[in-house]
Tab-separated table of C-alpha atoms in Angstrom:
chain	number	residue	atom	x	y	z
A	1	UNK	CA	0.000	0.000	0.000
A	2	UNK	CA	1.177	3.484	-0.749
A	3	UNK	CA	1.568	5.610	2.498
A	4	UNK	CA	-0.111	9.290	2.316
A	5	UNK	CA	1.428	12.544	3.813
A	6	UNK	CA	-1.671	14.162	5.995
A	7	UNK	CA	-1.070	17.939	6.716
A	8	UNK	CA	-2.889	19.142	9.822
A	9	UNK	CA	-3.059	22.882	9.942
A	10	UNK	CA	-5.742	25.686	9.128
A	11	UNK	CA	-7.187	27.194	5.475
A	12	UNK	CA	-5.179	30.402	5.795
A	13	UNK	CA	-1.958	28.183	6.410
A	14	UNK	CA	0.441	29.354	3.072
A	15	UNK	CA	3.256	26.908	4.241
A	16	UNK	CA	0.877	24.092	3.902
A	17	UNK	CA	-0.299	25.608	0.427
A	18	UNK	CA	2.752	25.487	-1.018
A	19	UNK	CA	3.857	22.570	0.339
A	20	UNK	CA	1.065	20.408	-1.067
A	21	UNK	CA	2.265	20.498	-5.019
A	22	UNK	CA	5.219	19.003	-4.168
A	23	UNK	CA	4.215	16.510	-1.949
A	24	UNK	CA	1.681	16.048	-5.645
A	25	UNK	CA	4.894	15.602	-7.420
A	26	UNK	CA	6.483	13.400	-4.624
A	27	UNK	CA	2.977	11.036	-5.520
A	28	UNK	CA	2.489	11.153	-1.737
A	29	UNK	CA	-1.607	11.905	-2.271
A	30	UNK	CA	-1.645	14.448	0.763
A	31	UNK	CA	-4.833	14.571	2.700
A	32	UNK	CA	-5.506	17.591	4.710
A	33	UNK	CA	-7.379	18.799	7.755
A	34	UNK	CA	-8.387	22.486	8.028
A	35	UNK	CA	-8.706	22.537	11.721
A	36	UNK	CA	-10.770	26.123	10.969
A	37	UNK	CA	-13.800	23.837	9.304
A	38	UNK	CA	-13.225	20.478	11.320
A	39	UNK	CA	-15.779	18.937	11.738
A	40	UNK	CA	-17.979	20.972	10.504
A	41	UNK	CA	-16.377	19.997	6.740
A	42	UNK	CA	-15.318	16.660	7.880
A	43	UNK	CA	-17.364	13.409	8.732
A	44	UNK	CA	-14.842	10.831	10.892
A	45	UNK	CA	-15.382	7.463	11.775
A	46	UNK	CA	-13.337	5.874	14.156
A	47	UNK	CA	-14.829	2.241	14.658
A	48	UNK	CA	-13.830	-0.761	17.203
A	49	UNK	CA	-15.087	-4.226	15.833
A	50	UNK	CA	-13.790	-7.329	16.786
A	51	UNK	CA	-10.642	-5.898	18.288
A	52	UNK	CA	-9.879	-4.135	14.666
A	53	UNK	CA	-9.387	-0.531	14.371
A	54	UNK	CA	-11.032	0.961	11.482
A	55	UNK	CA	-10.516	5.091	11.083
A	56	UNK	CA	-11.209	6.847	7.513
A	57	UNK	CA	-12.199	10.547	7.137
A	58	UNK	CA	-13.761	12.612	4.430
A	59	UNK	CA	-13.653	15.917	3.574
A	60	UNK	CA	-17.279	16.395	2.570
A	61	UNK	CA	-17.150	19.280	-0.030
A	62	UNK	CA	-14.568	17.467	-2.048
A	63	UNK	CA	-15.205	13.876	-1.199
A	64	UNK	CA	-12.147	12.697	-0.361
A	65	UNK	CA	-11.606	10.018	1.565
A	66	UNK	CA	-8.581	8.903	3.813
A	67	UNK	CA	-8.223	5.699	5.412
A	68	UNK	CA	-5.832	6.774	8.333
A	69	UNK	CA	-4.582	2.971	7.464
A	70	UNK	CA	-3.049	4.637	4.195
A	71	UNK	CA	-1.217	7.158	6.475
A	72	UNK	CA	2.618	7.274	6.527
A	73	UNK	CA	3.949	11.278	7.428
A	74	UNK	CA	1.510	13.377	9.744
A	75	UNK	CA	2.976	17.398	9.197
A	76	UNK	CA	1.195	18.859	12.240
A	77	UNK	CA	1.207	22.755	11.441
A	78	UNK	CA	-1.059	25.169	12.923
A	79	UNK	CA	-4.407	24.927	15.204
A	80	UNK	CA	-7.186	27.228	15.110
A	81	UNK	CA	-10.556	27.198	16.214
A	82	UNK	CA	-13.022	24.276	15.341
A	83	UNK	CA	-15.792	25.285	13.647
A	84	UNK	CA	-19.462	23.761	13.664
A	85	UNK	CA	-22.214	23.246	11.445
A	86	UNK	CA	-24.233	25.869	14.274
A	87	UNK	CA	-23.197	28.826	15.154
A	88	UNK	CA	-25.055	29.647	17.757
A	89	UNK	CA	-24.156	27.154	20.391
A	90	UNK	CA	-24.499	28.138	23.470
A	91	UNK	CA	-21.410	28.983	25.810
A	92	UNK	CA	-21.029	26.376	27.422
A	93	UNK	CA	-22.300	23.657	24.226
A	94	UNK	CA	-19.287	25.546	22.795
A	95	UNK	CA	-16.662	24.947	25.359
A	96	UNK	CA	-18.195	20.999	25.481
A	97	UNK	CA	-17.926	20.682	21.840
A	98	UNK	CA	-14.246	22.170	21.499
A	99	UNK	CA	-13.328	19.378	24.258
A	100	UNK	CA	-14.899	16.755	22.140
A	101	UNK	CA	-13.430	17.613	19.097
A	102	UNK	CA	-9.800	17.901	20.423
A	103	UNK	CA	-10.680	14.491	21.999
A	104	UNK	CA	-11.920	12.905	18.842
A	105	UNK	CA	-9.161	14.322	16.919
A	106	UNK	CA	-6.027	13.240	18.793
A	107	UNK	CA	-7.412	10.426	19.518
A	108	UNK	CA	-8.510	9.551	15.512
A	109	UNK	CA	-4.709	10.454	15.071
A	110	UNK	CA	-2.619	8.997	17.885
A	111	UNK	CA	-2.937	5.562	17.248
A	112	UNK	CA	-1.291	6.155	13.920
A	113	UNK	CA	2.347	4.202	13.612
A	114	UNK	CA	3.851	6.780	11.280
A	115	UNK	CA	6.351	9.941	10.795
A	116	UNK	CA	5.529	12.663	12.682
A	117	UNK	CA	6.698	16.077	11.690
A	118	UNK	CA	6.347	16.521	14.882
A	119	UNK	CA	4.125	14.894	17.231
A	120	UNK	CA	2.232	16.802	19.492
A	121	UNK	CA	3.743	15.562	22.540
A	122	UNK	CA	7.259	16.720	21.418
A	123	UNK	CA	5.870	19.916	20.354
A	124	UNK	CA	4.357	20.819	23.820
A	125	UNK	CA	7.458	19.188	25.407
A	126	UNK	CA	9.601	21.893	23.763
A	127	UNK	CA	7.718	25.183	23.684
A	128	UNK	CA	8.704	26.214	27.175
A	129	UNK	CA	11.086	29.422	26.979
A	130	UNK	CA	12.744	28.296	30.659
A	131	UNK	CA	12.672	25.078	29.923
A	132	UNK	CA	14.688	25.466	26.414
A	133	UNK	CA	17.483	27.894	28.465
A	134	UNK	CA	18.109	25.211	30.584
A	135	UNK	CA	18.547	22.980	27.947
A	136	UNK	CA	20.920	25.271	25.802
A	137	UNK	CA	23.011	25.568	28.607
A	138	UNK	CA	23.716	21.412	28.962
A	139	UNK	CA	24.261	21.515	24.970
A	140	UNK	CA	26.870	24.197	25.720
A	141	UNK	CA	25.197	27.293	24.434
A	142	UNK	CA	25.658	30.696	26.186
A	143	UNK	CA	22.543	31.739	27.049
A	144	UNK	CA	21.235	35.486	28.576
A	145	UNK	CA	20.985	36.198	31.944
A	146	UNK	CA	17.320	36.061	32.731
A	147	UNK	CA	14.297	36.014	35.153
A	148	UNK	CA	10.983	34.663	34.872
A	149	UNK	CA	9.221	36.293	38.444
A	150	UNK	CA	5.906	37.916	39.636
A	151	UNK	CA	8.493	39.466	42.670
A	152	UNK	CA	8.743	43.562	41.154
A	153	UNK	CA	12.163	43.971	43.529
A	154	UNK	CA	13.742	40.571	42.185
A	155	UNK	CA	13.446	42.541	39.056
A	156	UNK	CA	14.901	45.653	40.455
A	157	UNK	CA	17.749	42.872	41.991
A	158	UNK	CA	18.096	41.696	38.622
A	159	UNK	CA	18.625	44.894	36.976
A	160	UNK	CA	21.021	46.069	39.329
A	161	UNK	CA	23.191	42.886	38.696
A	162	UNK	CA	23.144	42.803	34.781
A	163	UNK	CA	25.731	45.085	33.536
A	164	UNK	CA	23.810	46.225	30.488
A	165	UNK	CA	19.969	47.149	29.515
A	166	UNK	CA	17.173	44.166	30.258
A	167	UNK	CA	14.687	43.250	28.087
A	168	UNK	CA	11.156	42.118	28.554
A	169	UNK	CA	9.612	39.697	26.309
A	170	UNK	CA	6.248	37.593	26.769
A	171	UNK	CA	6.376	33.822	26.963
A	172	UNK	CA	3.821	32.611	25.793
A	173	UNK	CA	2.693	35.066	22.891
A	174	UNK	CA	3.695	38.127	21.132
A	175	UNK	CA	0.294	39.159	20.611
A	176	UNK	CA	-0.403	39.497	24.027
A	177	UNK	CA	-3.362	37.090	23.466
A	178	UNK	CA	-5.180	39.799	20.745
A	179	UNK	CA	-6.221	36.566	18.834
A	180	UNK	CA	-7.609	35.411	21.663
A	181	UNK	CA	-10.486	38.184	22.440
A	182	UNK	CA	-13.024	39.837	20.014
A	183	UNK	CA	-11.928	42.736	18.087
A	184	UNK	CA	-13.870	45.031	20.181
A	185	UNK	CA	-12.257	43.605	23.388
A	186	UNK	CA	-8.917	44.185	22.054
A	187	UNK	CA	-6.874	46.529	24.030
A	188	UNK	CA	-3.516	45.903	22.715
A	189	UNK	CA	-2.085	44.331	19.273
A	190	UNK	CA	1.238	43.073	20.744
A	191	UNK	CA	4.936	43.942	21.981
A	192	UNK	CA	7.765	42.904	20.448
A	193	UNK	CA	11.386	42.398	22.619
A	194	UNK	CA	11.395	45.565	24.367
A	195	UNK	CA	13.755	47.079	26.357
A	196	UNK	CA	13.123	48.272	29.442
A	197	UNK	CA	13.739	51.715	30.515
A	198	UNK	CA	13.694	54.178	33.963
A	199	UNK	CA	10.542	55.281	33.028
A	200	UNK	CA	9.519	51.100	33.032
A	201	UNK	CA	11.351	50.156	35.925
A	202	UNK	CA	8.694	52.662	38.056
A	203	UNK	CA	6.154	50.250	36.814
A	204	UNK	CA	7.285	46.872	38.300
A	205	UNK	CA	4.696	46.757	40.716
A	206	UNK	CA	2.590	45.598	37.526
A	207	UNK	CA	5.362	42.465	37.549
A	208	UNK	CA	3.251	41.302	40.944
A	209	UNK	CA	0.416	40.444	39.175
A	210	UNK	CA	1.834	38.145	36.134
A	211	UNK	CA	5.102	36.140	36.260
A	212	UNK	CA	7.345	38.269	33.116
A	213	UNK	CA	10.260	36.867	31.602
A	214	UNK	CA	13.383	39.425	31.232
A	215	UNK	CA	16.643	39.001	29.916
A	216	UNK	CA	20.120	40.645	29.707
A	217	UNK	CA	20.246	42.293	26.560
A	218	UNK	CA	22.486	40.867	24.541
A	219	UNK	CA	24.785	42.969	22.131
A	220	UNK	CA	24.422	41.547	18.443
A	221	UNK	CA	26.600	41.149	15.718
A	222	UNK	CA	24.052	39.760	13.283
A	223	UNK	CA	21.070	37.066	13.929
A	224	UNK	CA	20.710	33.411	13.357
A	225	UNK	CA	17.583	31.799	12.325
A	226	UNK	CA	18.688	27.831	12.516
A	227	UNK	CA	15.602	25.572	10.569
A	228	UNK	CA	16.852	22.594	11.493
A	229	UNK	CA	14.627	19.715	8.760
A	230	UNK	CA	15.245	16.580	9.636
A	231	UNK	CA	18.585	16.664	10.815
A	232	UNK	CA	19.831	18.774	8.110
A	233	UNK	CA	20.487	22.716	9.243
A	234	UNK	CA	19.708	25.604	7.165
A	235	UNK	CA	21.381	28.651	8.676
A	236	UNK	CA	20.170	32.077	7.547
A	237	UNK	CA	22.199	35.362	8.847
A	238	UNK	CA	20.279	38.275	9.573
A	239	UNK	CA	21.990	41.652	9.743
A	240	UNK	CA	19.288	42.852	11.962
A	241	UNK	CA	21.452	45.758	13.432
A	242	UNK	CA	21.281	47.387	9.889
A	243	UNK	CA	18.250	48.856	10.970
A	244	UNK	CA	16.740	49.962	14.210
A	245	UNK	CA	13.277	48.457	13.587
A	246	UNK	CA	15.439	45.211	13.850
A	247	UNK	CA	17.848	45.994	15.947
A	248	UNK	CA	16.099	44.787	18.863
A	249	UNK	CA	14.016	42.668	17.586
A	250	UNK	CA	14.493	40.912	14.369
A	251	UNK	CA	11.154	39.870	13.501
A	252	UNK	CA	10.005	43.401	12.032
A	253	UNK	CA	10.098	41.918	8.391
A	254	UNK	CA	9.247	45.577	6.922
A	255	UNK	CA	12.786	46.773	7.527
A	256	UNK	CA	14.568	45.882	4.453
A	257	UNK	CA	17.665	44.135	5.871
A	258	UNK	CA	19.713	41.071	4.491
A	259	UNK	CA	19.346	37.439	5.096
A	260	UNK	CA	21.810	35.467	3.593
A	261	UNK	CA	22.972	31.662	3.690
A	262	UNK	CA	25.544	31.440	5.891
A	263	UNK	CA	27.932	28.063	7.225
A	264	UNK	CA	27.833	27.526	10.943
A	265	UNK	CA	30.847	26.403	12.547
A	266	UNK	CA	30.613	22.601	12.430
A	267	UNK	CA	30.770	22.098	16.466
A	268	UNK	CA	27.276	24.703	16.636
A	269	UNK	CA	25.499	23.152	13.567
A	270	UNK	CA	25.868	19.847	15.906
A	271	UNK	CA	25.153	21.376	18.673
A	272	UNK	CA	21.756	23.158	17.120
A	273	UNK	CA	20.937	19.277	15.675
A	274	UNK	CA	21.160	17.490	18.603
A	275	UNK	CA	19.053	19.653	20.643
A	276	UNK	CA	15.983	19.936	18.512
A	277	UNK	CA	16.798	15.736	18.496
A	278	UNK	CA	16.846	16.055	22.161
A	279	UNK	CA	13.000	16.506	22.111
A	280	UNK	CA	12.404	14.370	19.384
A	281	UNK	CA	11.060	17.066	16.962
A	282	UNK	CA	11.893	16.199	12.831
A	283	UNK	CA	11.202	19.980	12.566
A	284	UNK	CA	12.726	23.326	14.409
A	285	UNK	CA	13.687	26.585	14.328
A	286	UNK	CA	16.444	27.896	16.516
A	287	UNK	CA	17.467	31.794	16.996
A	288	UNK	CA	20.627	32.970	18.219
A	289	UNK	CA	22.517	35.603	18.514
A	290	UNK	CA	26.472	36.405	17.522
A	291	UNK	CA	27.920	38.921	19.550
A	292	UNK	CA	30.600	41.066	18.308
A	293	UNK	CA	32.598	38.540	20.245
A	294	UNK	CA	31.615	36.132	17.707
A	295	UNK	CA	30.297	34.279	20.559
A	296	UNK	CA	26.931	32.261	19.718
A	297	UNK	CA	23.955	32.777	22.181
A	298	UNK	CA	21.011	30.612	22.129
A	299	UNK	CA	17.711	32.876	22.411
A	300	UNK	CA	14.905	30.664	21.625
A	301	UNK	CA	13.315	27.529	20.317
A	302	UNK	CA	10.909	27.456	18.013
A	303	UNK	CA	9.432	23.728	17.498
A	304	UNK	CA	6.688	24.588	15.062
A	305	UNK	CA	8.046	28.051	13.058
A	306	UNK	CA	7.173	29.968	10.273
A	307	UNK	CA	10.068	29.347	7.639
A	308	UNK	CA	8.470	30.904	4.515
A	309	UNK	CA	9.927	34.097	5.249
A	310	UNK	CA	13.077	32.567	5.581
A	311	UNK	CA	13.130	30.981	2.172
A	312	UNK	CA	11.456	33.927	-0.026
A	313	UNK	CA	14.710	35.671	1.485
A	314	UNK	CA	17.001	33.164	0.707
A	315	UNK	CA	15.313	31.017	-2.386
A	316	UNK	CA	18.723	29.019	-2.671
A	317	UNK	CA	17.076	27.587	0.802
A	318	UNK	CA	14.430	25.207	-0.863
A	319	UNK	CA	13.201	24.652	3.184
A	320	UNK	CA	9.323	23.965	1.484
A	321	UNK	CA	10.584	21.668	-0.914
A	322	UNK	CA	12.640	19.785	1.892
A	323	UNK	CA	9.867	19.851	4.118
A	324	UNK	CA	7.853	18.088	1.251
A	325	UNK	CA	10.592	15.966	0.132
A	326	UNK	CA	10.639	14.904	3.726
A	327	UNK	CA	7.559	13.524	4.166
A	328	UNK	CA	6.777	11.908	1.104
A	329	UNK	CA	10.535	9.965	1.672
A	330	UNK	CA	9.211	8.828	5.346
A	331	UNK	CA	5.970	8.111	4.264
A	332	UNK	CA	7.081	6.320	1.092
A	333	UNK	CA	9.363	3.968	3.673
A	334	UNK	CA	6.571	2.888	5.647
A	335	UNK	CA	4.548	1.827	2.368
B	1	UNK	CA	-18.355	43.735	28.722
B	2	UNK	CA	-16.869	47.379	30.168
B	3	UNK	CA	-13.316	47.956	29.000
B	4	UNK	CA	-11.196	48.667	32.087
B	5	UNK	CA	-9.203	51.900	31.400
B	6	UNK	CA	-6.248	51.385	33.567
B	7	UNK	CA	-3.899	48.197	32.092
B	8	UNK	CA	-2.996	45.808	35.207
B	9	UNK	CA	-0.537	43.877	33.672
B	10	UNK	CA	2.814	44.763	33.298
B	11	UNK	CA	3.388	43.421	29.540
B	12	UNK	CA	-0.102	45.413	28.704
B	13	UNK	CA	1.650	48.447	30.350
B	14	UNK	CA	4.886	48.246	28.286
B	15	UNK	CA	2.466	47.954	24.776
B	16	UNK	CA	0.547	50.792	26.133
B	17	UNK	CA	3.901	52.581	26.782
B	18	UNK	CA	4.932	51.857	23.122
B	19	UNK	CA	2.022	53.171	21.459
B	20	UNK	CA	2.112	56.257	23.246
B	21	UNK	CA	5.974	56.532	22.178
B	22	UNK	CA	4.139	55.871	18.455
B	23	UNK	CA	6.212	53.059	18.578
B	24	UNK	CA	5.142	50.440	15.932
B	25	UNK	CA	4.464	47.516	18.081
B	26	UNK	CA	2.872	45.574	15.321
B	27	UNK	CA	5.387	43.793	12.862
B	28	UNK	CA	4.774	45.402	9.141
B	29	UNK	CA	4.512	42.749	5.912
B	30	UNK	CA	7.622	43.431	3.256
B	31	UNK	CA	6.220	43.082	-0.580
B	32	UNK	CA	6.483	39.314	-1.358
B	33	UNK	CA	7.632	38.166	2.284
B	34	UNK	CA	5.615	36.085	4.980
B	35	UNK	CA	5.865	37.316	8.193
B	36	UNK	CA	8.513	36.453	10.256
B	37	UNK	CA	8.739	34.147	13.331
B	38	UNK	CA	6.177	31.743	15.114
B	39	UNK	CA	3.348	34.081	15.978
B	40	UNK	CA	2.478	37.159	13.852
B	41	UNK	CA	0.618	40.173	13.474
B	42	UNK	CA	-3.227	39.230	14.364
B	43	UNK	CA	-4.153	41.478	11.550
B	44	UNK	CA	-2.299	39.372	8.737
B	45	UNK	CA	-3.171	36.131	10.777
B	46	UNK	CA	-6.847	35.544	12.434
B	47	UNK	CA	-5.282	32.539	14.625
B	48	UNK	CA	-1.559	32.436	16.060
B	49	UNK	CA	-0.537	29.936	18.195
B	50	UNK	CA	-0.917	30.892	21.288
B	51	UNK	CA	2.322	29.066	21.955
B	52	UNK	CA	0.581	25.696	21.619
B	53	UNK	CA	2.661	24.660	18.614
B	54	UNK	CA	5.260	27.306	18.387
């Protein structure tokens, strides 16, 4: 039997779009779940008989079909809301049938004896900003100074101690959760890396009420963005000081500032494999810094990240076309 | 629900800070690029992740 790729992600998901024509030309017959319409779009049966598992799924407007049997790559992107054939449930039908459908989902996909790019146990294993510092540090990365407290005068101890500026960024998202709320609730879009200033520092009593994550600011060179795909490394340099919308933080893609291919020393391209293998993850993105040292820092771990970016800057990159080549190859070995 | 003029939080505080500076706290799209990194601007993307897969 010849083993499918299935792509879980959302509609709006351009990595996945793009993705798909190779994995066409790869013959790997992807199959893919919109999170953003499931269930509403989908009908899944997931039957027990006789001690046989039988799962198959169809995406109704189409009519495709997909026995999960035929299933040899899973490319878990992006979630996103369910969506229902009513909109009007009520609150609390809503919040049941969100439970039900994560339930059903995970547990229609589980079972499956296949490659995972990357399973969703590894992926919440490694999205935890403390978690991946104290990591770095055992693979032999320098990492920043920094605090993770709801204590305002550890923060005032902290700052004291660090010789430089500190910075604050969120943990858990950029957008401060905007997604999260409607549009009219919305009372902030986001905060990038900031640092923090005098002015800030007479605000840390707000630090009681949250824990906040700050960290030495580090002085930069030029960036790193490390995609690690399957073992291979695919190092892009960003000369984010070349502007000050970047110079703090990188991700202010506006700023017209060069990414280019770059080597890594061999002992840091090992170092940058076998942590992202440390989790088990067949997918990552890493970002460091080098200091005008040309010492490397590890900032962040990023076990499900956009890349597209990276390769429209650097098209020599081919990171969709490896991602697809991926899967079909590890789905194609399980056929 | 009544919007609460005063931000509690301190992260909310530093945005609010930022604004006020006219900093741009909201990442801009270049001509032909996707936006950076592993959550983006909630205008150019309805969902981010939350952190759940990022």
């Amino acid at each position: 039997m010849t083993k499918r790729v299935l792509i879980v992600s959302n509609s709006f998901d351009l990595h996945a779009d793009l993705v798909t024509p190779y994995l066409n030309d790869y013959h790997a017959e992807p199959f893919r779940i919109d999170l953003d319409c499931f269930p509403r779009d989908y009908q899944i049966v997931q039957l027990f008989w006789h001690g046989k598992l039988i799962s198959n799924i169809t995406h109704l407007p189409s009519g495709q079909c997909l026995n999960l049997d035929e299933v040899g790559a899973i490319w878990l992107r992006k979630p996103a809301d369910y969506a229902f054939i009513s909109n009007d449930l009520a609150p609390q039908e809503l919040a049941y049938a969100k439970l039900e459908t994560e339930h059903a989902l995970f547990g229609l996909l589980y079972p499956l004896d296949c490659y995972w790019m990357s399973h969703p146990i590894q992926l919440r294993g490694a999205m935890w900003k403390a978690e991946q510092l104290h990591r770095a540090t055992k693979f032999g990365f320098n990492v920043p100074r920094s605090l993770v407290t709801n204590c305002a005068q550890q923060v005032r101890v902290f700052k004291q101690q660090v010789p430089g500026e500190i910075i604050f960024k969120p943990l858990s998202s950029s957008s401060l959760a905007a997604d999260a709320v409607a549009e009219s609730e919305r009372i902030a879009e986001g905060i990038p890396t900031t640092i923090i200033d005098d002015a800030m520092m007479n605000n840390l009593e707000a630090v009681n009420e949250l824990p906040c994550h700050f960290q030495e600011y580090v002085d930069k060179q030029y960036e790193l963005r490390v995609t690690v795909i399957a073992g291979e490394t695919f190092a892009a340099k960003i000369h984010s000081q070349d502007d000050v919308r970047t110079a703090v933080d990188s991700r202010d893609i506006s700023a017209n500032i060069i990414y280019e291919a770059t080597q890594l020393p061999a002992d840091i391209a090992q170092r940058c494999r076998e942590f992202v293998s440390s989790y088990g993850l067949n997918f990552s993105a890493l970002d460091l810094i080098v200091t005008p040292q040309d010492e490397y820092v590890f900032l962040e771990n990023n076990p499900n990240g956009q890349f597209l970016y990276v390769e429209q800057l650097i098209p020599e990159f081919q990171l969709v076309k490896a991602v697809a080549a991926t899967l079909a190859a590890e789905a194609q070995c399980r056929s | 629900m009544k919007k609460q003029n005063e931000k509690k939080l301190f992260a909310f505080k530093l945005a609010e800070k930022n604004q006020a500076a006219k900093t741009d706290t909201q990442w801009k799209a270049r001509d032909g690029v996707a936006v950076a990194g592993c959550t983006g601007p909630v205008r150019n993307f309805r969902y981010s992740d939350s952190g759940m897969y990022c």
